[in-house]
Every structure is written in C-alpha cells, then in structure tokens.
C-alpha cells in the first residue's frame, strides 16, 4: 500500500509504503501525486519511506515504477529513501537505481539527516 503524506514543502512528495505495494497503488497514488506536484514545479524532491509493515512490491508495481522513471526522467531533483530493515537495503538500492537523480538511502530513524540531505541543492 502507498500513501501520500501532506504537510511538507510544496516541491516535496512524501510517499509512505507499507504492506504489499501493488501496480494499482502506483497507478492510483504515486503517478497522480507526481503529476499533481509537477503542475506547479519544474522538478520535485521525493521522500520515499518504507515502514516496518512493508512486506514487498509486486512485479507489476516495479515495472510501472521503472516506466514512471522514463516518463519523468528529469522531473526529480533529489530523492531520499528511508528503510526500517537493513535487509531491505538491496531492494531499496535497486529501486533507487531507477531514479535519474541523486538518491540516498537512510535508516528510518535517520529522519533529520535525510531531511538535511533532501534540502541540499542538487549537484551542478
């Protein structure tokens, strides 16, 4: 399941993943949220958080995520991914490779360093 979290800077999209993420989640939540943010911003920053309840992601959702990266190749300026379980680092690092912008993976308890990194200017 994907959820969009509100109450952040206008150009930051916060996505929280829990349970099993499906293709429908990507199509119903992630894509519309990205497209809504891009109506007001040339590029957006992404905060992608995997809760302790995260169980996995379907192949269809992975495919849609990869296609999404192609369509929005230059629309992300920076992204952080937060994981709760060290064993998920490989999966998250693989997802991070699909994004065409600087991406950094943090442990879930590293919210402050993640925010600081996300707020930095992208490299020139």
PDB file of C-alpha atoms in Angstrom:
ATOM      1  CA  UNK A   1       0.000   0.000   0.000  1.00  0.00           C
ATOM      2  CA  UNK A   2       1.178   3.511  -0.787  1.00  0.00           C
ATOM      3  CA  UNK A   3       0.082   6.664   0.979  1.00  0.00           C
ATOM      4  CA  UNK A   4       0.870  10.289   0.215  1.00  0.00           C
ATOM      5  CA  UNK A   5       1.785  12.330   3.281  1.00  0.00           C
ATOM      6  CA  UNK A   6       0.820  16.007   3.368  1.00  0.00           C
ATOM      7  CA  UNK A   7       2.204  18.987   5.257  1.00  0.00           C
ATOM      8  CA  UNK A   8       5.619  19.260   3.620  1.00  0.00           C
ATOM      9  CA  UNK A   9       7.239  21.823   1.316  1.00  0.00           C
ATOM     10  CA  UNK A  10       5.325  22.293  -1.942  1.00  0.00           C
ATOM     11  CA  UNK A  11       8.043  20.691  -4.056  1.00  0.00           C
ATOM     12  CA  UNK A  12       8.471  17.625  -1.803  1.00  0.00           C
ATOM     13  CA  UNK A  13       6.428  14.493  -2.417  1.00  0.00           C
ATOM     14  CA  UNK A  14       6.316  12.169   0.598  1.00  0.00           C
ATOM     15  CA  UNK A  15       5.308   8.587  -0.160  1.00  0.00           C
ATOM     16  CA  UNK A  16       4.925   6.009   2.622  1.00  0.00           C
ATOM     17  CA  UNK A  17       4.968   2.324   1.679  1.00  0.00           C
ATOM     18  CA  UNK A  18       3.503  -0.383   3.906  1.00  0.00           C
ATOM     19  CA  UNK A  19       2.091  -3.835   3.349  1.00  0.00           C
ATOM     20  CA  UNK A  20       2.414  -5.065  -0.230  1.00  0.00           C
ATOM     21  CA  UNK A  21       2.735  -2.361  -2.881  1.00  0.00           C
ATOM     22  CA  UNK A  22       0.755  -3.245  -5.992  1.00  0.00           C
ATOM     23  CA  UNK A  23       0.505  -1.905  -9.521  1.00  0.00           C
ATOM     24  CA  UNK A  24      -2.809  -0.336  -8.518  1.00  0.00           C
ATOM     25  CA  UNK A  25      -1.045   1.582  -5.725  1.00  0.00           C
ATOM     26  CA  UNK A  26       1.448   3.033  -8.199  1.00  0.00           C
ATOM     27  CA  UNK A  27      -1.291   3.932 -10.686  1.00  0.00           C
ATOM     28  CA  UNK A  28      -3.747   5.293  -8.087  1.00  0.00           C
ATOM     29  CA  UNK A  29      -1.421   7.124  -5.696  1.00  0.00           C
ATOM     30  CA  UNK A  30       2.151   7.572  -6.931  1.00  0.00           C
ATOM     31  CA  UNK A  31       1.556   8.667 -10.523  1.00  0.00           C
ATOM     32  CA  UNK A  32      -1.258  11.148  -9.735  1.00  0.00           C
ATOM     33  CA  UNK A  33       0.740  12.591  -6.817  1.00  0.00           C
ATOM     34  CA  UNK A  34       3.788  13.160  -9.024  1.00  0.00           C
ATOM     35  CA  UNK A  35       1.727  14.696 -11.812  1.00  0.00           C
ATOM     36  CA  UNK A  36      -0.086  16.997  -9.359  1.00  0.00           C
ATOM     37  CA  UNK A  37       3.218  18.259  -7.911  1.00  0.00           C
ATOM     38  CA  UNK A  38       4.618  18.806 -11.399  1.00  0.00           C
ATOM     39  CA  UNK A  39       1.744  21.114 -12.299  1.00  0.00           C
ATOM     40  CA  UNK A  40       3.342  23.732 -10.024  1.00  0.00           C
ATOM     41  CA  UNK A  41       7.048  22.774 -10.118  1.00  0.00           C
ATOM     42  CA  UNK A  42       9.592  22.089 -12.843  1.00  0.00           C
ATOM     43  CA  UNK A  43      11.103  19.372 -10.642  1.00  0.00           C
ATOM     44  CA  UNK A  44      10.254  17.797  -7.308  1.00  0.00           C
ATOM     45  CA  UNK A  45      12.074  16.210  -4.408  1.00  0.00           C
ATOM     46  CA  UNK A  46      10.986  12.732  -3.341  1.00  0.00           C
ATOM     47  CA  UNK A  47      10.836  11.286   0.183  1.00  0.00           C
ATOM     48  CA  UNK A  48      10.059   7.542  -0.087  1.00  0.00           C
ATOM     49  CA  UNK A  49       9.617   5.837   3.280  1.00  0.00           C
ATOM     50  CA  UNK A  50       9.258   2.082   3.823  1.00  0.00           C
ATOM     51  CA  UNK A  51       7.572   1.366   7.188  1.00  0.00           C
ATOM     52  CA  UNK A  52       8.197  -1.673   9.361  1.00  0.00           C
ATOM     53  CA  UNK A  53       4.898  -3.039   7.978  1.00  0.00           C
ATOM     54  CA  UNK A  54       6.257  -3.049   4.410  1.00  0.00           C
ATOM     55  CA  UNK A  55       6.070  -6.600   3.005  1.00  0.00           C
ATOM     56  CA  UNK A  56       7.141  -6.184  -0.602  1.00  0.00           C
ATOM     57  CA  UNK A  57       6.350  -4.867  -4.043  1.00  0.00           C
ATOM     58  CA  UNK A  58       4.708  -6.681  -6.930  1.00  0.00           C
ATOM     59  CA  UNK A  59       6.432  -7.181 -10.269  1.00  0.00           C
ATOM     60  CA  UNK A  60       3.749  -5.034 -11.918  1.00  0.00           C
ATOM     61  CA  UNK A  61       4.431  -2.199  -9.473  1.00  0.00           C
ATOM     62  CA  UNK A  62       8.176  -2.460 -10.151  1.00  0.00           C
ATOM     63  CA  UNK A  63       7.510  -2.285 -13.886  1.00  0.00           C
ATOM     64  CA  UNK A  64       5.231   0.745 -13.515  1.00  0.00           C
ATOM     65  CA  UNK A  65       7.844   2.401 -11.302  1.00  0.00           C
ATOM     66  CA  UNK A  66      10.509   1.859 -13.972  1.00  0.00           C
ATOM     67  CA  UNK A  67       8.253   3.240 -16.725  1.00  0.00           C
ATOM     68  CA  UNK A  68       7.378   6.185 -14.493  1.00  0.00           C
ATOM     69  CA  UNK A  69      11.098   6.965 -14.214  1.00  0.00           C
ATOM     70  CA  UNK A  70      11.373   7.043 -18.006  1.00  0.00           C
ATOM     71  CA  UNK A  71       8.435   9.418 -18.451  1.00  0.00           C
ATOM     72  CA  UNK A  72       9.597  11.690 -15.654  1.00  0.00           C
ATOM     73  CA  UNK A  73      13.328  11.318 -16.323  1.00  0.00           C
ATOM     74  CA  UNK A  74      14.262  14.909 -15.473  1.00  0.00           C
ATOM     75  CA  UNK A  75      11.374  15.734 -13.122  1.00  0.00           C
ATOM     76  CA  UNK A  76      13.102  14.684  -9.891  1.00  0.00           C
ATOM     77  CA  UNK A  77      15.850  16.855  -8.446  1.00  0.00           C
ATOM     78  CA  UNK A  78      16.709  14.650  -5.459  1.00  0.00           C
ATOM     79  CA  UNK A  79      15.296  11.675  -3.556  1.00  0.00           C
ATOM     80  CA  UNK A  80      15.706  10.027  -0.178  1.00  0.00           C
ATOM     81  CA  UNK A  81      14.600   6.534   0.668  1.00  0.00           C
ATOM     82  CA  UNK A  82      14.156   5.506   4.274  1.00  0.00           C
ATOM     83  CA  UNK A  83      14.134   1.837   5.267  1.00  0.00           C
ATOM     84  CA  UNK A  84      13.359   0.197   8.582  1.00  0.00           C
ATOM     85  CA  UNK A  85      15.169  -3.065   7.983  1.00  0.00           C
ATOM     86  CA  UNK A  86      18.802  -3.414   6.955  1.00  0.00           C
ATOM     87  CA  UNK A  87      17.870  -6.483   4.874  1.00  0.00           C
ATOM     88  CA  UNK A  88      15.782  -4.234   2.614  1.00  0.00           C
ATOM     89  CA  UNK A  89      18.777  -2.125   1.591  1.00  0.00           C
ATOM     90  CA  UNK A  90      19.400  -4.176  -1.562  1.00  0.00           C
ATOM     91  CA  UNK A  91      15.800  -3.860  -2.737  1.00  0.00           C
ATOM     92  CA  UNK A  92      15.714  -0.156  -1.956  1.00  0.00           C
ATOM     93  CA  UNK A  93      19.076   0.396  -3.659  1.00  0.00           C
ATOM     94  CA  UNK A  94      17.637  -1.313  -6.752  1.00  0.00           C
ATOM     95  CA  UNK A  95      14.601   0.993  -6.685  1.00  0.00           C
ATOM     96  CA  UNK A  96      16.938   3.957  -6.230  1.00  0.00           C
ATOM     97  CA  UNK A  97      18.786   2.991  -9.430  1.00  0.00           C
ATOM     98  CA  UNK A  98      15.557   3.561 -11.351  1.00  0.00           C
ATOM     99  CA  UNK A  99      15.532   7.237 -10.420  1.00  0.00           C
ATOM    100  CA  UNK A 100      17.555   9.562 -12.650  1.00  0.00           C
ATOM    101  CA  UNK A 101      18.537  11.957  -9.855  1.00  0.00           C
ATOM    102  CA  UNK A 102      20.777  11.875  -6.785  1.00  0.00           C
ATOM    103  CA  UNK A 103      19.347   9.317  -4.367  1.00  0.00           C
ATOM    104  CA  UNK A 104      20.473   8.481  -0.863  1.00  0.00           C
ATOM    105  CA  UNK A 105      19.231   5.673   1.379  1.00  0.00           C
ATOM    106  CA  UNK A 106      18.819   6.287   5.117  1.00  0.00           C
ATOM    107  CA  UNK A 107      17.703   4.154   8.036  1.00  0.00           C
ATOM    108  CA  UNK A 108      14.184   5.022   9.178  1.00  0.00           C
ATOM    109  CA  UNK A 109      15.499   6.609  12.389  1.00  0.00           C
ATOM    110  CA  UNK A 110      17.726   8.987  10.386  1.00  0.00           C
ATOM    111  CA  UNK A 111      14.911  11.430   9.580  1.00  0.00           C
ATOM    112  CA  UNK A 112      16.918  14.545  10.391  1.00  0.00           C
ATOM    113  CA  UNK A 113      19.997  13.699   8.265  1.00  0.00           C
ATOM    114  CA  UNK A 114      17.630  12.614   5.459  1.00  0.00           C
ATOM    115  CA  UNK A 115      15.807  15.957   5.605  1.00  0.00           C
ATOM    116  CA  UNK A 116      19.085  17.879   5.611  1.00  0.00           C
ATOM    117  CA  UNK A 117      20.310  15.922   2.579  1.00  0.00           C
ATOM    118  CA  UNK A 118      16.999  16.341   0.730  1.00  0.00           C
ATOM    119  CA  UNK A 119      17.089  20.100   1.322  1.00  0.00           C
ATOM    120  CA  UNK A 120      20.583  20.493  -0.182  1.00  0.00           C
ATOM    121  CA  UNK A 121      20.905  21.942  -3.632  1.00  0.00           C
ATOM    122  CA  UNK A 122      21.353  19.314  -6.327  1.00  0.00           C
ATOM    123  CA  UNK A 123      24.869  18.991  -7.737  1.00  0.00           C
ATOM    124  CA  UNK A 124      25.586  21.063 -10.854  1.00  0.00           C
TER     125      UNK A 124
END
